[in-house]
C-alpha cells in the first residue's frame, strides 16, 4: 500500500482541492462586471493590453482571458488554488502540521472563493499576495527567496496597482535581512517589474476610461470622485464641506441615490458644472479626513460593508443566488457571521504581528503598511471599498503565521551542511 510522507499529503490535498475549485467554476456561469472589458475583449483580444488607453492593467490575467470564457475562469481558479496552497505550505513551515490545515481552511473563505469565476483580477492577485507575504517572512529567516519572488511576480503581473504595497514590503524585508534576493537575476526581475508596474499605474490613472454611466471618457481621478460622492454624500457634514470646496449649487436639485444606483443620476442628471467639478477631483478624500474627521471615520468603521461585504457581491452570481434561495432566512446572518470571523482573524493577525520580540520593527512595519494601504484605498475609492482593500488585507494572516514558525533549512542546504561538517580523510602524501 502506498504511504505518503510528510509534506506529500499536504501537496496531494492542494492538488485535489485545486481540481475541485476549477471543476466547480467550470460548472458555473462566468460573472462579468463593469471592469471586465478592460481584461476581456473578444472583438479585439489584444486591445486589453493597452494600459496606456485605460485597459487592464494586468498582463497575466489578460493572457488567461484570451482563452474561451469558461476555460479562462477554470484556469484562473486552478492557478489561484495552487498558489494559495503554496502560500499555506510556506506560512506554516516550522509549525505543527495542523497549522497547515487551518491555513488551507482560511484559503477557502468566501472572501477569496467569490472571485474564482469572475473576469477580474482578484482571484489570482489575492493568492499571489498571500504567497508573497508568507514568503517574505520566510526569506528573512534565511530560507529560499523563491516563494517571495514568485508571489511578487504573479501579483505585479496580475494587478500592477498593488505596486505600492509590494514595493514597501520588499524594502522592509531587504533592510531586515541586509541583502538582495538571490540569485541576482531574481532581484533584477523584481526591480524591472516594479518599474513596469509603476509606469502602468501612472498611465492607467491618466488614461480616459469609458464606463457606461459616464457622459464621456474621463480619467480615473474623476471616476473616483464620483464614486466617493455616491458612497459618502449622506455622511453628516459632507455636503456642506463639498460646497466649501466648490461643489455647484445645482447638485442639490437632483435626488441622487446612494451607492452604485446613484452613478447614472450623478453623471447625467446634474448640471454640466457638477461634471466639471468632479473632473477636477470633486471633494478630496484628504479634506474629508482633515476637515470632517468624526463622521467620516464613523462611516468607515461602521459602514454596512463591514458586515455585508461579500454577501452583496455574491448575489451577482447565479450560483450564490440559488444558495440564498434555498436558505433565505439565514443567508444574511451567515454572511455576517463569516465576516465577523474574518475580521477577527485579521485583527488577531495585526496584534500578533505587533507583538514584542524578535524582528518587532519588521512585523509592526508590515502590519502598518498593509493596514495603511487598505485605509488609503478605502478613502480615495469609496464605491468598491471592500473589494479593493482585499489585496492588502490578505497579506496579514499569512505574514503573521510565517513570522511564527522556526527557520527550516532546505534538504539541499542540510545535505551541504552535513558534507562540510563530516570529517575529511587525512592526506596520505
PDB file of C-alpha atoms in Angstrom, residues 52-260:
ATOM      1  CA  UNK A  52      -1.948  53.483 -21.887  1.00  0.00           C
ATOM      2  CA  UNK A  53      -5.550  53.613 -23.160  1.00  0.00           C
ATOM      3  CA  UNK A  54      -7.099  52.698 -19.824  1.00  0.00           C
ATOM      4  CA  UNK A  55      -7.155  48.933 -20.385  1.00  0.00           C
ATOM      5  CA  UNK A  56      -6.216  46.451 -17.677  1.00  0.00           C
ATOM      6  CA  UNK A  57      -3.631  46.679 -16.347  1.00  0.00           C
ATOM      7  CA  UNK A  58      -2.808  43.039 -15.593  1.00  0.00           C
ATOM      8  CA  UNK A  59      -0.959  41.098 -18.290  1.00  0.00           C
ATOM      9  CA  UNK A  60      -1.219  37.672 -16.641  1.00  0.00           C
ATOM     10  CA  UNK A  61      -4.992  37.920 -16.297  1.00  0.00           C
ATOM     11  CA  UNK A  62      -5.350  39.322 -19.809  1.00  0.00           C
ATOM     12  CA  UNK A  63      -3.357  36.443 -21.314  1.00  0.00           C
ATOM     13  CA  UNK A  64      -5.512  33.891 -19.486  1.00  0.00           C
ATOM     14  CA  UNK A  65      -8.621  35.649 -20.780  1.00  0.00           C
ATOM     15  CA  UNK A  66      -7.520  35.033 -24.364  1.00  0.00           C
ATOM     16  CA  UNK A  67      -8.948  31.545 -23.772  1.00  0.00           C
ATOM     17  CA  UNK A  68     -12.676  30.856 -24.150  1.00  0.00           C
ATOM     18  CA  UNK A  69     -14.507  32.390 -21.216  1.00  0.00           C
ATOM     19  CA  UNK A  70     -15.293  29.221 -19.250  1.00  0.00           C
ATOM     20  CA  UNK A  71     -11.829  27.796 -19.839  1.00  0.00           C
ATOM     21  CA  UNK A  72     -10.299  31.079 -18.706  1.00  0.00           C
ATOM     22  CA  UNK A  73     -12.141  31.086 -15.388  1.00  0.00           C
ATOM     23  CA  UNK A  74     -11.239  27.416 -14.887  1.00  0.00           C
ATOM     24  CA  UNK A  75      -7.538  28.145 -15.420  1.00  0.00           C
ATOM     25  CA  UNK A  76      -7.841  31.188 -13.169  1.00  0.00           C
ATOM     26  CA  UNK A  77      -9.379  29.151 -10.345  1.00  0.00           C
ATOM     27  CA  UNK A  78      -6.816  26.351 -10.763  1.00  0.00           C
ATOM     28  CA  UNK A  79      -3.875  28.760 -10.642  1.00  0.00           C
ATOM     29  CA  UNK A  80      -5.308  30.671  -7.678  1.00  0.00           C
ATOM     30  CA  UNK A  81      -5.882  27.436  -5.724  1.00  0.00           C
ATOM     31  CA  UNK A  82      -2.348  26.161  -6.389  1.00  0.00           C
ATOM     32  CA  UNK A  83      -0.793  29.475  -5.368  1.00  0.00           C
ATOM     33  CA  UNK A  84      -2.964  29.561  -2.247  1.00  0.00           C
ATOM     34  CA  UNK A  85      -1.834  26.034  -1.403  1.00  0.00           C
ATOM     35  CA  UNK A  86       1.809  27.023  -1.813  1.00  0.00           C
ATOM     36  CA  UNK A  87       1.211  30.013   0.449  1.00  0.00           C
ATOM     37  CA  UNK A  88      -0.259  27.712   3.114  1.00  0.00           C
ATOM     38  CA  UNK A  89       2.787  25.422   2.944  1.00  0.00           C
ATOM     39  CA  UNK A  90       5.193  28.355   3.221  1.00  0.00           C
ATOM     40  CA  UNK A  91       3.281  30.134   6.002  1.00  0.00           C
ATOM     41  CA  UNK A  92       3.026  27.010   8.180  1.00  0.00           C
ATOM     42  CA  UNK A  93       6.636  25.852   7.851  1.00  0.00           C
ATOM     43  CA  UNK A  94       8.299  25.213  11.197  1.00  0.00           C
ATOM     44  CA  UNK A  95       4.935  24.829  12.940  1.00  0.00           C
ATOM     45  CA  UNK A  96       2.800  21.852  13.929  1.00  0.00           C
ATOM     46  CA  UNK A  97       1.234  20.204  10.861  1.00  0.00           C
ATOM     47  CA  UNK A  98      -2.298  21.165  11.866  1.00  0.00           C
ATOM     48  CA  UNK A  99      -1.441  24.800  11.202  1.00  0.00           C
ATOM     49  CA  UNK A 100      -1.264  23.929   7.500  1.00  0.00           C
ATOM     50  CA  UNK A 101      -4.830  22.665   7.589  1.00  0.00           C
ATOM     51  CA  UNK A 102      -6.008  25.806   9.377  1.00  0.00           C
ATOM     52  CA  UNK A 103      -4.267  27.911   6.737  1.00  0.00           C
ATOM     53  CA  UNK A 104      -5.869  25.829   3.969  1.00  0.00           C
ATOM     54  CA  UNK A 105      -9.291  26.367   5.545  1.00  0.00           C
ATOM     55  CA  UNK A 106      -8.576  30.121   5.597  1.00  0.00           C
ATOM     56  CA  UNK A 107      -7.900  29.953   1.848  1.00  0.00           C
ATOM     57  CA  UNK A 108     -11.438  28.607   1.349  1.00  0.00           C
ATOM     58  CA  UNK A 109     -13.178  31.649   2.808  1.00  0.00           C
ATOM     59  CA  UNK A 110     -15.910  33.101   0.566  1.00  0.00           C
ATOM     60  CA  UNK A 111     -13.853  36.309   0.670  1.00  0.00           C
ATOM     61  CA  UNK A 112     -11.432  34.622  -1.737  1.00  0.00           C
ATOM     62  CA  UNK A 113     -13.585  31.957  -3.455  1.00  0.00           C
ATOM     63  CA  UNK A 114     -16.064  34.589  -4.587  1.00  0.00           C
ATOM     64  CA  UNK A 115     -13.727  35.766  -7.368  1.00  0.00           C
ATOM     65  CA  UNK A 116     -12.879  32.416  -8.968  1.00  0.00           C
ATOM     66  CA  UNK A 117     -15.456  32.685 -11.765  1.00  0.00           C
ATOM     67  CA  UNK A 118     -15.273  36.472 -12.225  1.00  0.00           C
ATOM     68  CA  UNK A 119     -13.403  38.113 -15.058  1.00  0.00           C
ATOM     69  CA  UNK A 120     -11.451  40.497 -12.853  1.00  0.00           C
ATOM     70  CA  UNK A 121      -8.011  40.368 -11.214  1.00  0.00           C
ATOM     71  CA  UNK A 122      -8.902  39.472  -7.632  1.00  0.00           C
ATOM     72  CA  UNK A 123      -8.775  35.657  -7.737  1.00  0.00           C
ATOM     73  CA  UNK A 124      -5.113  35.349  -8.762  1.00  0.00           C
ATOM     74  CA  UNK A 125      -3.970  38.581  -7.114  1.00  0.00           C
ATOM     75  CA  UNK A 126      -5.191  37.603  -3.640  1.00  0.00           C
ATOM     76  CA  UNK A 127      -3.484  34.210  -3.779  1.00  0.00           C
ATOM     77  CA  UNK A 128      -0.259  35.804  -5.013  1.00  0.00           C
ATOM     78  CA  UNK A 129      -0.221  38.442  -2.271  1.00  0.00           C
ATOM     79  CA  UNK A 130      -0.727  35.723   0.359  1.00  0.00           C
ATOM     80  CA  UNK A 131       2.255  33.786  -1.048  1.00  0.00           C
ATOM     81  CA  UNK A 132       4.351  36.943  -1.270  1.00  0.00           C
ATOM     82  CA  UNK A 133       3.691  37.949   2.347  1.00  0.00           C
ATOM     83  CA  UNK A 134       4.402  34.471   3.721  1.00  0.00           C
ATOM     84  CA  UNK A 135       7.485  34.075   1.531  1.00  0.00           C
ATOM     85  CA  UNK A 136       8.850  37.452   2.600  1.00  0.00           C
ATOM     86  CA  UNK A 137       8.955  36.438   6.254  1.00  0.00           C
ATOM     87  CA  UNK A 138      10.429  33.032   5.492  1.00  0.00           C
ATOM     88  CA  UNK A 139      13.165  34.668   3.377  1.00  0.00           C
ATOM     89  CA  UNK A 140      14.084  36.984   6.257  1.00  0.00           C
ATOM     90  CA  UNK A 141      14.573  33.781   8.268  1.00  0.00           C
ATOM     91  CA  UNK A 142      17.219  32.799   5.687  1.00  0.00           C
ATOM     92  CA  UNK A 143      15.056  30.396   3.753  1.00  0.00           C
ATOM     93  CA  UNK A 144      14.634  30.369  -0.025  1.00  0.00           C
ATOM     94  CA  UNK A 145      13.548  33.594  -1.732  1.00  0.00           C
ATOM     95  CA  UNK A 146      11.561  31.631  -4.345  1.00  0.00           C
ATOM     96  CA  UNK A 147       8.077  31.910  -2.723  1.00  0.00           C
ATOM     97  CA  UNK A 148       8.530  35.642  -2.085  1.00  0.00           C
ATOM     98  CA  UNK A 149       9.773  36.341  -5.603  1.00  0.00           C
ATOM     99  CA  UNK A 150       7.104  34.151  -7.233  1.00  0.00           C
ATOM    100  CA  UNK A 151       4.324  35.793  -5.229  1.00  0.00           C
ATOM    101  CA  UNK A 152       5.540  39.297  -6.086  1.00  0.00           C
ATOM    102  CA  UNK A 153       5.909  38.464  -9.795  1.00  0.00           C
ATOM    103  CA  UNK A 154       2.429  36.951 -10.048  1.00  0.00           C
ATOM    104  CA  UNK A 155       0.844  39.825  -8.090  1.00  0.00           C
ATOM    105  CA  UNK A 156       2.546  42.520 -10.168  1.00  0.00           C
ATOM    106  CA  UNK A 157       1.609  40.822 -13.442  1.00  0.00           C
ATOM    107  CA  UNK A 158      -1.978  40.123 -12.348  1.00  0.00           C
ATOM    108  CA  UNK A 159      -2.663  43.525 -10.766  1.00  0.00           C
ATOM    109  CA  UNK A 160       0.098  46.132 -11.209  1.00  0.00           C
ATOM    110  CA  UNK A 161      -1.816  48.546  -8.970  1.00  0.00           C
ATOM    111  CA  UNK A 162      -0.533  46.529  -5.995  1.00  0.00           C
ATOM    112  CA  UNK A 163       2.916  48.024  -6.658  1.00  0.00           C
ATOM    113  CA  UNK A 164       2.960  50.461  -3.679  1.00  0.00           C
ATOM    114  CA  UNK A 165       2.424  47.719  -1.102  1.00  0.00           C
ATOM    115  CA  UNK A 166       4.688  45.178  -2.840  1.00  0.00           C
ATOM    116  CA  UNK A 167       7.482  47.764  -3.054  1.00  0.00           C
ATOM    117  CA  UNK A 168       7.199  48.766   0.612  1.00  0.00           C
ATOM    118  CA  UNK A 169       7.238  45.160   1.835  1.00  0.00           C
ATOM    119  CA  UNK A 170      10.240  44.346  -0.356  1.00  0.00           C
ATOM    120  CA  UNK A 171      12.146  47.321   1.058  1.00  0.00           C
ATOM    121  CA  UNK A 172      11.279  46.250   4.605  1.00  0.00           C
ATOM    122  CA  UNK A 173      12.489  42.664   4.177  1.00  0.00           C
ATOM    123  CA  UNK A 174      15.626  43.632   2.233  1.00  0.00           C
ATOM    124  CA  UNK A 175      16.585  46.014   5.048  1.00  0.00           C
ATOM    125  CA  UNK A 176      15.750  43.382   7.683  1.00  0.00           C
ATOM    126  CA  UNK A 177      17.843  40.684   6.002  1.00  0.00           C
ATOM    127  CA  UNK A 178      20.598  43.043   4.864  1.00  0.00           C
ATOM    128  CA  UNK A 179      20.916  41.687   1.322  1.00  0.00           C
ATOM    129  CA  UNK A 180      19.107  41.405  -2.008  1.00  0.00           C
ATOM    130  CA  UNK A 181      17.286  38.225  -3.024  1.00  0.00           C
ATOM    131  CA  UNK A 182      19.450  35.615  -4.710  1.00  0.00           C
ATOM    132  CA  UNK A 183      20.145  34.614  -7.381  1.00  0.00           C
ATOM    133  CA  UNK A 184      20.881  38.107  -8.656  1.00  0.00           C
ATOM    134  CA  UNK A 185      18.580  37.761 -11.646  1.00  0.00           C
ATOM    135  CA  UNK A 186      15.580  37.443  -9.302  1.00  0.00           C
ATOM    136  CA  UNK A 187      16.348  40.830  -7.751  1.00  0.00           C
ATOM    137  CA  UNK A 188      16.756  42.316 -11.227  1.00  0.00           C
ATOM    138  CA  UNK A 189      13.434  40.786 -12.308  1.00  0.00           C
ATOM    139  CA  UNK A 190      11.656  42.255  -9.289  1.00  0.00           C
ATOM    140  CA  UNK A 191      13.174  45.665  -9.936  1.00  0.00           C
ATOM    141  CA  UNK A 192      12.092  45.610 -13.580  1.00  0.00           C
ATOM    142  CA  UNK A 193       8.547  44.521 -12.715  1.00  0.00           C
ATOM    143  CA  UNK A 194       8.235  47.172 -10.013  1.00  0.00           C
ATOM    144  CA  UNK A 195       9.216  49.868 -12.510  1.00  0.00           C
ATOM    145  CA  UNK A 196       6.899  48.419 -15.176  1.00  0.00           C
ATOM    146  CA  UNK A 197       4.009  48.207 -12.711  1.00  0.00           C
ATOM    147  CA  UNK A 198       4.615  51.798 -11.603  1.00  0.00           C
ATOM    148  CA  UNK A 199       4.571  53.001 -15.216  1.00  0.00           C
ATOM    149  CA  UNK A 200       1.320  51.122 -15.820  1.00  0.00           C
ATOM    150  CA  UNK A 201      -0.288  52.551 -12.689  1.00  0.00           C
ATOM    151  CA  UNK A 202       0.561  56.122 -13.718  1.00  0.00           C
ATOM    152  CA  UNK A 203      -0.545  55.571 -17.319  1.00  0.00           C
ATOM    153  CA  UNK A 204      -3.780  53.902 -16.247  1.00  0.00           C
ATOM    154  CA  UNK A 205      -4.707  56.735 -13.903  1.00  0.00           C
ATOM    155  CA  UNK A 206      -4.067  59.303 -16.644  1.00  0.00           C
ATOM    156  CA  UNK A 207      -5.852  57.462 -19.450  1.00  0.00           C
ATOM    157  CA  UNK A 208      -9.553  58.162 -20.089  1.00  0.00           C
ATOM    158  CA  UNK A 209     -11.927  55.328 -19.192  1.00  0.00           C
ATOM    159  CA  UNK A 210     -15.420  54.885 -20.565  1.00  0.00           C
ATOM    160  CA  UNK A 211     -17.869  53.241 -18.175  1.00  0.00           C
ATOM    161  CA  UNK A 212     -21.442  53.063 -19.404  1.00  0.00           C
ATOM    162  CA  UNK A 213     -22.684  55.548 -16.784  1.00  0.00           C
ATOM    163  CA  UNK A 214     -20.239  58.284 -17.790  1.00  0.00           C
ATOM    164  CA  UNK A 215     -21.291  61.028 -20.214  1.00  0.00           C
ATOM    165  CA  UNK A 216     -17.832  60.919 -21.849  1.00  0.00           C
ATOM    166  CA  UNK A 217     -14.484  59.186 -21.276  1.00  0.00           C
ATOM    167  CA  UNK A 218     -12.877  60.527 -18.099  1.00  0.00           C
ATOM    168  CA  UNK A 219      -9.703  59.980 -16.098  1.00  0.00           C
ATOM    169  CA  UNK A 220      -9.805  57.764 -13.031  1.00  0.00           C
ATOM    170  CA  UNK A 221      -9.474  60.778 -10.723  1.00  0.00           C
ATOM    171  CA  UNK A 222     -12.893  61.975 -11.886  1.00  0.00           C
ATOM    172  CA  UNK A 223     -14.378  58.465 -11.703  1.00  0.00           C
ATOM    173  CA  UNK A 224     -13.175  58.052  -8.118  1.00  0.00           C
ATOM    174  CA  UNK A 225     -14.515  61.484  -7.198  1.00  0.00           C
ATOM    175  CA  UNK A 226     -17.948  60.362  -8.385  1.00  0.00           C
ATOM    176  CA  UNK A 227     -17.604  57.054  -6.540  1.00  0.00           C
ATOM    177  CA  UNK A 228     -16.796  58.858  -3.302  1.00  0.00           C
ATOM    178  CA  UNK A 229     -19.748  61.206  -3.754  1.00  0.00           C
ATOM    179  CA  UNK A 230     -22.395  58.487  -4.173  1.00  0.00           C
ATOM    180  CA  UNK A 231     -20.771  56.443  -1.382  1.00  0.00           C
ATOM    181  CA  UNK A 232     -20.387  59.149   1.255  1.00  0.00           C
ATOM    182  CA  UNK A 233     -22.530  62.179   0.370  1.00  0.00           C
ATOM    183  CA  UNK A 234     -25.022  61.024   3.033  1.00  0.00           C
ATOM    184  CA  UNK A 235     -22.394  61.430   5.777  1.00  0.00           C
ATOM    185  CA  UNK A 236     -23.065  64.301   8.185  1.00  0.00           C
ATOM    186  CA  UNK A 237     -21.215  67.415   7.061  1.00  0.00           C
ATOM    187  CA  UNK A 238     -20.185  66.015   3.653  1.00  0.00           C
ATOM    188  CA  UNK A 239     -22.408  68.248   1.511  1.00  0.00           C
ATOM    189  CA  UNK A 240     -21.502  71.410   3.429  1.00  0.00           C
ATOM    190  CA  UNK A 241     -17.807  70.533   3.127  1.00  0.00           C
ATOM    191  CA  UNK A 242     -18.211  69.811  -0.596  1.00  0.00           C
ATOM    192  CA  UNK A 243     -19.854  73.214  -1.082  1.00  0.00           C
ATOM    193  CA  UNK A 244     -16.884  74.875   0.616  1.00  0.00           C
ATOM    194  CA  UNK A 245     -14.672  73.035  -1.857  1.00  0.00           C
ATOM    195  CA  UNK A 246     -16.515  74.341  -4.888  1.00  0.00           C
ATOM    196  CA  UNK A 247     -19.432  71.961  -5.451  1.00  0.00           C
ATOM    197  CA  UNK A 248     -22.038  73.841  -7.555  1.00  0.00           C
ATOM    198  CA  UNK A 249     -25.453  74.605  -6.081  1.00  0.00           C
ATOM    199  CA  UNK A 250     -27.228  72.658  -8.827  1.00  0.00           C
ATOM    200  CA  UNK A 251     -26.151  69.357  -7.256  1.00  0.00           C
ATOM    201  CA  UNK A 252     -28.770  69.768  -4.535  1.00  0.00           C
ATOM    202  CA  UNK A 253     -31.585  69.977  -7.107  1.00  0.00           C
ATOM    203  CA  UNK A 254     -31.274  66.297  -8.078  1.00  0.00           C
ATOM    204  CA  UNK A 255     -32.058  63.311  -5.875  1.00  0.00           C
ATOM    205  CA  UNK A 256     -29.032  61.058  -6.165  1.00  0.00           C
ATOM    206  CA  UNK A 257     -29.460  57.509  -4.809  1.00  0.00           C
ATOM    207  CA  UNK A 258     -26.773  56.167  -2.554  1.00  0.00           C
ATOM    208  CA  UNK A 259     -24.205  53.713  -3.910  1.00  0.00           C
ATOM    209  CA  UNK A 260     -23.914  52.235  -7.398  1.00  0.00           C
TER     210      UNK A 260
END
